[in-house]
mmCIF file of C-alpha atoms in Angstrom:
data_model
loop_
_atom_site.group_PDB
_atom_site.id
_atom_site.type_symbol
_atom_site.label_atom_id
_atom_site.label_comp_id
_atom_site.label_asym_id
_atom_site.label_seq_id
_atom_site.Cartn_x
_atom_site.Cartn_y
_atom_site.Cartn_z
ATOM 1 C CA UNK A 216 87.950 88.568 119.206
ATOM 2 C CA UNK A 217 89.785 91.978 119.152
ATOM 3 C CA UNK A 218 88.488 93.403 115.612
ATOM 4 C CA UNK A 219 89.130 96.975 114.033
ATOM 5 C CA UNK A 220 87.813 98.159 110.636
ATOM 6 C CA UNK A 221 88.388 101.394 108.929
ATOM 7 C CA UNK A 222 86.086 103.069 106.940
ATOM 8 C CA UNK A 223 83.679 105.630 106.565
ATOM 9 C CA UNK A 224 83.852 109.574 105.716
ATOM 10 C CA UNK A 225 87.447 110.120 105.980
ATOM 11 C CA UNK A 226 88.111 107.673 103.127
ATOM 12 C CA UNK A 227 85.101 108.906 101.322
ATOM 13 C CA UNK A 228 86.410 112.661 101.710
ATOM 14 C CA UNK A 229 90.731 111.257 100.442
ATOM 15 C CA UNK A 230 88.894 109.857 97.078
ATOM 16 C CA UNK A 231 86.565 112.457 96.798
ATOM 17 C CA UNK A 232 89.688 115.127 96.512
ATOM 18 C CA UNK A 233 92.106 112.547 94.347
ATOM 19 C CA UNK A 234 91.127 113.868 90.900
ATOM 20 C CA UNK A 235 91.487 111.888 87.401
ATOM 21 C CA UNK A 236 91.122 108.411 89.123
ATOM 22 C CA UNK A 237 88.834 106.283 86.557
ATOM 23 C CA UNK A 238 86.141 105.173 88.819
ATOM 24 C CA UNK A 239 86.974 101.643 87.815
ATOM 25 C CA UNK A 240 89.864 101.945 89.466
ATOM 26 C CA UNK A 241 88.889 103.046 93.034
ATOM 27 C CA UNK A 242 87.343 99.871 94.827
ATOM 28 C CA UNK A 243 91.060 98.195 94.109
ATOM 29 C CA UNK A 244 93.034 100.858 94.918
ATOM 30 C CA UNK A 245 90.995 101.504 98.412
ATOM 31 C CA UNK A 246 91.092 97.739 98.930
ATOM 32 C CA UNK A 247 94.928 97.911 98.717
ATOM 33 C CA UNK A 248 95.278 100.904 100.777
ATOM 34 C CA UNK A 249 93.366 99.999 103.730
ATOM 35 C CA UNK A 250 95.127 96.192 103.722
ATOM 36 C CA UNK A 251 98.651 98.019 103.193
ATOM 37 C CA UNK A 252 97.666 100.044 106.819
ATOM 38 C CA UNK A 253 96.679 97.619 108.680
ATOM 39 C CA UNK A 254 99.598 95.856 108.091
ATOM 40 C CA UNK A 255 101.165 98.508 109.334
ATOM 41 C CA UNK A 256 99.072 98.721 112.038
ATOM 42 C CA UNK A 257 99.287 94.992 113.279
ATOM 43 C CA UNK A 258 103.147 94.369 112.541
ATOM 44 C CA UNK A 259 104.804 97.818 113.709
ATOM 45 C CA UNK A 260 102.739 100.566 115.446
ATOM 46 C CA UNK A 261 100.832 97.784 118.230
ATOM 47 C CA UNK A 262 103.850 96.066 118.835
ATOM 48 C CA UNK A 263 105.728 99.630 119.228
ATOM 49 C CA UNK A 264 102.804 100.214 121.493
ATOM 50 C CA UNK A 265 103.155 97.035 123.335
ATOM 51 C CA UNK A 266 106.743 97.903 123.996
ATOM 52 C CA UNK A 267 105.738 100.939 125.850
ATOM 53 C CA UNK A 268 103.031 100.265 128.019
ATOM 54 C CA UNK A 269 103.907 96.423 128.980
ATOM 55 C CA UNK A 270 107.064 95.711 130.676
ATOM 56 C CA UNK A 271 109.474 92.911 128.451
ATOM 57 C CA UNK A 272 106.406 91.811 126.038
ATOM 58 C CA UNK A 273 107.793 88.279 124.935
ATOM 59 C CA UNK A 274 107.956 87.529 120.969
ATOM 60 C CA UNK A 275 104.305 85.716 121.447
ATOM 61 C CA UNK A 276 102.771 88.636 122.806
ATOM 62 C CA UNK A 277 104.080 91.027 120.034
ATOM 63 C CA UNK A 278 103.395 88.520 117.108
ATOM 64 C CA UNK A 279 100.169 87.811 118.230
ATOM 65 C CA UNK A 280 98.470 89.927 115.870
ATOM 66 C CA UNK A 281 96.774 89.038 112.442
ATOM 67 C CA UNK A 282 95.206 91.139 109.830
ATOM 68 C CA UNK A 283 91.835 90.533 107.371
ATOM 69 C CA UNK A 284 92.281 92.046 104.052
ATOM 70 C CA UNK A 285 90.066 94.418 102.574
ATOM 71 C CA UNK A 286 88.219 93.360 99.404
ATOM 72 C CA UNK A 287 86.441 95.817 96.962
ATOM 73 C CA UNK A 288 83.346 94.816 97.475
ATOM 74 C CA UNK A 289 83.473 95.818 101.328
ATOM 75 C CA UNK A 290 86.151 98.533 101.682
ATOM 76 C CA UNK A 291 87.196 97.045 105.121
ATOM 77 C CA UNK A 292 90.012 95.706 106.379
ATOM 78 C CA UNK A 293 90.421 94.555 110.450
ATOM 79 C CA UNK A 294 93.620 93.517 112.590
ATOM 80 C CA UNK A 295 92.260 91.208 115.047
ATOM 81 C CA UNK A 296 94.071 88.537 117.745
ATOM 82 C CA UNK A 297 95.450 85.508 115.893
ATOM 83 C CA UNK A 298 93.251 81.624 117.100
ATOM 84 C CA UNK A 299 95.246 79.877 118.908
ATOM 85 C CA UNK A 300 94.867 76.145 118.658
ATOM 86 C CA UNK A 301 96.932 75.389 121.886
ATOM 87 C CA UNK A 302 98.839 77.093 124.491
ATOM 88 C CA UNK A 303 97.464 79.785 126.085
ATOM 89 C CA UNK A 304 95.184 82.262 123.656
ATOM 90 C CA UNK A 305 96.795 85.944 123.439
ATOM 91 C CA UNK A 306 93.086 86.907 123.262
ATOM 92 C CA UNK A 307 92.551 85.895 127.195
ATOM 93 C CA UNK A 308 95.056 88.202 128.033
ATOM 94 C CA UNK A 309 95.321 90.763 125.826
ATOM 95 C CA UNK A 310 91.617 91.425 125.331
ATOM 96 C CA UNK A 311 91.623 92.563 129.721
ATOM 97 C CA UNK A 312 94.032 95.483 128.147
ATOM 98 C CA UNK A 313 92.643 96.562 125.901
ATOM 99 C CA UNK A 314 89.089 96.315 127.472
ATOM 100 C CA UNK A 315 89.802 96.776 130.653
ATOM 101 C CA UNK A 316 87.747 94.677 133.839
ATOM 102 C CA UNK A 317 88.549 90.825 134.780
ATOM 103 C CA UNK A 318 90.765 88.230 133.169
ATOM 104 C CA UNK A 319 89.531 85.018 132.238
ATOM 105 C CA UNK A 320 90.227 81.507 133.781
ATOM 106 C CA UNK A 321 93.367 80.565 132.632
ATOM 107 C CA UNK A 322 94.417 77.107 131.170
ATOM 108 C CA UNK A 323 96.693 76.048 134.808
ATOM 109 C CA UNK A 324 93.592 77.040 136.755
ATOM 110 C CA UNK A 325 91.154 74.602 135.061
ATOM 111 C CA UNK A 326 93.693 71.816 135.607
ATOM 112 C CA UNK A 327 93.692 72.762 139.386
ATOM 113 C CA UNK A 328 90.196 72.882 139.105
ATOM 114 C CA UNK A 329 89.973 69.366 137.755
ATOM 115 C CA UNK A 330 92.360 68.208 140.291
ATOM 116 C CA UNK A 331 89.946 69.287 142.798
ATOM 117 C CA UNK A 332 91.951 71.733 144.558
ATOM 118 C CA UNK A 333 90.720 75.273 143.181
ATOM 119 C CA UNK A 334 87.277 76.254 143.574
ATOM 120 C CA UNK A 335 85.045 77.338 140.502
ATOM 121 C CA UNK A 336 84.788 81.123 142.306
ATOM 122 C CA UNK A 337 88.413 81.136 143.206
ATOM 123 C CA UNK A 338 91.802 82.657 141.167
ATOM 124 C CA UNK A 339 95.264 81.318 141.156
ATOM 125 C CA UNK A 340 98.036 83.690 141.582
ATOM 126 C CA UNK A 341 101.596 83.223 141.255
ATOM 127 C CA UNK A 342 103.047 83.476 144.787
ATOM 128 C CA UNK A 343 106.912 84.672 145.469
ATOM 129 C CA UNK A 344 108.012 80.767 145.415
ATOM 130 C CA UNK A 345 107.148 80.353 141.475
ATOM 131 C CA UNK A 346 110.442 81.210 139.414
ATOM 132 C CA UNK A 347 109.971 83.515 136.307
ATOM 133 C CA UNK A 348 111.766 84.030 133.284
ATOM 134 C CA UNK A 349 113.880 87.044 131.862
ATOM 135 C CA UNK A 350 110.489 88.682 131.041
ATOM 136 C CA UNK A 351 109.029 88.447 134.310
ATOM 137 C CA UNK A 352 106.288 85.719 133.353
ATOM 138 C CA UNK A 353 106.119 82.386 134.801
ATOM 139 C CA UNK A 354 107.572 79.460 133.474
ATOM 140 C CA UNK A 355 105.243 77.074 131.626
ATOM 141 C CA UNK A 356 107.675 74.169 132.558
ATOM 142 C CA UNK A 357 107.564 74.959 136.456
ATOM 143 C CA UNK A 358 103.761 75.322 135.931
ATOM 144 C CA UNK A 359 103.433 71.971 133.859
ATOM 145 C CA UNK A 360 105.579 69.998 136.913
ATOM 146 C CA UNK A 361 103.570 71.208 139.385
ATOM 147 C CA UNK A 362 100.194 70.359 137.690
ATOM 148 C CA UNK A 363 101.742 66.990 137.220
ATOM 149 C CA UNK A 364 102.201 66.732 140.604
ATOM 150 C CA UNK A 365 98.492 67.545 141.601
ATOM 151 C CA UNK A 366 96.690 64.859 139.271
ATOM 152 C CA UNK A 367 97.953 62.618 142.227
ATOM 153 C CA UNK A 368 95.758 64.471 144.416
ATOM 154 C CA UNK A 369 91.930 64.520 141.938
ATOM 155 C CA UNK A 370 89.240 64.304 144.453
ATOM 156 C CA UNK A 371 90.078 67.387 146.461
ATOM 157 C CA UNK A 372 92.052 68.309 149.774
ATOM 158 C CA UNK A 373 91.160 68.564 153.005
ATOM 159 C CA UNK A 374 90.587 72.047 154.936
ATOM 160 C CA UNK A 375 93.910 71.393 156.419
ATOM 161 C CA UNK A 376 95.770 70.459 152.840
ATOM 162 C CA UNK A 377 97.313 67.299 152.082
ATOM 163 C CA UNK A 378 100.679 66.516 149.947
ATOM 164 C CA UNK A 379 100.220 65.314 146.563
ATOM 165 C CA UNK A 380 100.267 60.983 145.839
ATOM 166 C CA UNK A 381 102.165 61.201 142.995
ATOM 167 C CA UNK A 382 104.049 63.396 140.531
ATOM 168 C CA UNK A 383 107.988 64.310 139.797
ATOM 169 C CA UNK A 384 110.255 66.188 142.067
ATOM 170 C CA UNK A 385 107.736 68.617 143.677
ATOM 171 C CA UNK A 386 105.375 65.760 144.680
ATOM 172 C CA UNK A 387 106.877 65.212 148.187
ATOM 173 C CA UNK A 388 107.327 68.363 148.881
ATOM 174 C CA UNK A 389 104.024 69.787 147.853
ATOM 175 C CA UNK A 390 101.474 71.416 150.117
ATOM 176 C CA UNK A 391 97.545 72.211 149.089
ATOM 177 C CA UNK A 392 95.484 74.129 151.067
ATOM 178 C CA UNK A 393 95.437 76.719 154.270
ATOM 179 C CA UNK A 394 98.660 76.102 156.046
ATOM 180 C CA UNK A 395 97.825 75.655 159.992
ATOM 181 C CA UNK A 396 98.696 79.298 162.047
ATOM 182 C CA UNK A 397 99.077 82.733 161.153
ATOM 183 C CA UNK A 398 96.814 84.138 158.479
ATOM 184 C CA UNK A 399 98.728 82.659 155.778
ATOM 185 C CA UNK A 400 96.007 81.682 152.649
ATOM 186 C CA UNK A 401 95.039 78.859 150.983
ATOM 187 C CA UNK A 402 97.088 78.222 148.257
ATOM 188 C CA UNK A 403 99.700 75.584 146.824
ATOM 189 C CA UNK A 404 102.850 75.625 148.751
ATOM 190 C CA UNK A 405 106.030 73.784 148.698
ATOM 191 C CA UNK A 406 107.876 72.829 151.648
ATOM 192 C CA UNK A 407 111.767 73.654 151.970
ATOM 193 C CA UNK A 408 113.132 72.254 154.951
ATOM 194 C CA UNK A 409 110.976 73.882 157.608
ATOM 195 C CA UNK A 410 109.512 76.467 155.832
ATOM 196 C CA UNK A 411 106.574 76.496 153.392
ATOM 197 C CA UNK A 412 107.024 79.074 150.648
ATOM 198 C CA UNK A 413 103.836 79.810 148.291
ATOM 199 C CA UNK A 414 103.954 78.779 144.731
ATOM 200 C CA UNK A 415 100.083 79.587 143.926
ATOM 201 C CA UNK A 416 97.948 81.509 146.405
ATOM 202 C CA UNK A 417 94.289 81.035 145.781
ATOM 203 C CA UNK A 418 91.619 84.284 146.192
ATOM 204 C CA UNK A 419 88.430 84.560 145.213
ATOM 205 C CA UNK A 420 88.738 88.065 143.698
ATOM 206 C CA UNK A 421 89.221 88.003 140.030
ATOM 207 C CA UNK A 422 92.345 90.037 138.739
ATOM 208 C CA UNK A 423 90.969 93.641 138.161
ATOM 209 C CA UNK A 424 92.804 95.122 134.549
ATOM 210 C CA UNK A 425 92.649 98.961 133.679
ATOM 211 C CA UNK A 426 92.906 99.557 129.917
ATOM 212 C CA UNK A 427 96.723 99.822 129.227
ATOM 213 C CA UNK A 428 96.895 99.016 125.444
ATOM 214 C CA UNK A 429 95.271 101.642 123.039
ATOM 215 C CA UNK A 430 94.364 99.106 120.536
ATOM 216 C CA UNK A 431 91.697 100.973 118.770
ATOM 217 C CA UNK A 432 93.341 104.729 119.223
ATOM 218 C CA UNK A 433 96.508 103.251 117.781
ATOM 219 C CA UNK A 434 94.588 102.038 114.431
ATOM 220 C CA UNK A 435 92.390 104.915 114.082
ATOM 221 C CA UNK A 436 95.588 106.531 114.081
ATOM 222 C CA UNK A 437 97.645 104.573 111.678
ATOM 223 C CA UNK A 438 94.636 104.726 109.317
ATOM 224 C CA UNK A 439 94.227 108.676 109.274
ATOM 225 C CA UNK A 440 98.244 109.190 108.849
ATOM 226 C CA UNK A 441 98.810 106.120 106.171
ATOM 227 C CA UNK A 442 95.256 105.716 104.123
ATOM 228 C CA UNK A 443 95.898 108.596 101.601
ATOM 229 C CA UNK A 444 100.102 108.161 101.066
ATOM 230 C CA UNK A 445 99.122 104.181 100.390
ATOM 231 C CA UNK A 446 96.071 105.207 98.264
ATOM 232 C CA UNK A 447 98.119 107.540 96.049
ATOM 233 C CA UNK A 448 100.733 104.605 95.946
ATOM 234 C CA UNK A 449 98.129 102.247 94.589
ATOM 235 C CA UNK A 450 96.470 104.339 91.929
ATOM 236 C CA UNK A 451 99.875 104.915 90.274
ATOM 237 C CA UNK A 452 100.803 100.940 90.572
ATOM 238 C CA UNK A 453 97.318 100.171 89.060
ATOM 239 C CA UNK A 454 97.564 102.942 86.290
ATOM 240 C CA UNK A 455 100.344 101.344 84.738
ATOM 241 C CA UNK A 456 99.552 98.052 84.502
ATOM 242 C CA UNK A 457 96.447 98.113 81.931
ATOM 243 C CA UNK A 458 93.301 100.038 80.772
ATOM 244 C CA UNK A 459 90.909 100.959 83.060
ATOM 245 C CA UNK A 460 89.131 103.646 81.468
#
């Protein structure tokens, strides 16, 4: 889980120089503050962010951020990656940019797995056959079809691939393995006539990320621009609505 919390001297120093705030009245105003930025944080600057450094983030990407409030008993509040109970978890693939290194297994590649035709050390990767959408990612339908068409084919293929049994559309026309000739590599292909074009090509080195999103830099940010202004704003919201000397 992607978490941030904010915290620590810079706070201490704002409330330190805020005179004539009954001490009462701090915890709740800091609690407000810090929950007010990383709203902020999570809902306008990362997905700002996101526009810039990814190219055509879809709408699940940019929502895909939730926030913790801060209570006044702990003085921290975090913006974190939302659970995802199906689908395919923004953490897997936001978590390589913001980190940096290797992606995780995704969801299609543990179905080709179970179908037998994708090793445990080995990497699907979209190949020039596989239509994408207006964003440039592939399309889950396309994806879905062709894992339908491989659960005809459970057990594994041979070194020479195989077609799949069963499945819609794609079935007869679908290729799994090393084609025979040239240096072309294994993968699942789809024939077209006398061609076979590459939907999936299968490698056994895992996607490499460098860090792209400045998910930490952009909250530490947020925080040391917005804490005080939201601070101020809560002190006067709480002073007039009782006694809290």
């Amino acid at each position: 889980m992607l978490t941030i919390s904010r915290s620590g001297p810079t706070i201490a120093e704002v409330i330190a120089e805020i005179r004539d705030v009954p001490a009462r009245m701090l915890p709740y105003a800091a609690s407000t503050a810090l929950t007010r930025v990383a709203r902020y944080a999570a809902q306008i600057e990362l997905p700002a962010e996101m526009r810039k450094v990814f190219s055509s983030p879809t709408p699940y990407t940019l929502n895909a951020l939730r926030i913790e409030p801060a209570k006044k008993d702990s003085l921290r509040a975090r913006v974190m990656v939302k659970n995802q109970a199906g689908g395919v978890a923004p953490e897997n693939y936001l978590q390589p940019e913001v980190e940096g290194g290797m992606r995780k297994h995704k969801r299609a590649e543990n179905a080709m797995r179970y179908a037998g035709v994708l090793r445990a050390d080995q990497y699907a990767m979209p190949g020039p056959a596989l239509s994408l959408d207006a964003a440039g990612n592939v399309k889950g339908a396309e994806v879905q079809t062709i894992l339908a068409a491989l659960k005809g084919i459970r057990g594994g293929v041979g070194a020479k691939g195989q077609r799949a049994g069963r499945g819609r559309k794609l079935a007869n026309d679908l290729f799994v393995g090393k084609p025979i000739g040239g240096d072309r590599p294994e993968g699942i292909w789809r024939r077209e006539g006398k061609r076979l074009r590459a939907l999936f090509v299968f490698t056994s080195s895992a996607p490499d990320y460098s860090r792209r999103l400045d998910f930490d830099g952009v909250v530490q940010r947020v925080a040391l621009d917005r804490f005080r202004p939201e601070f101020e704003k809560a002190v006067a919201s709480l002073a007039g609505r009782g006694n809290w000397q």
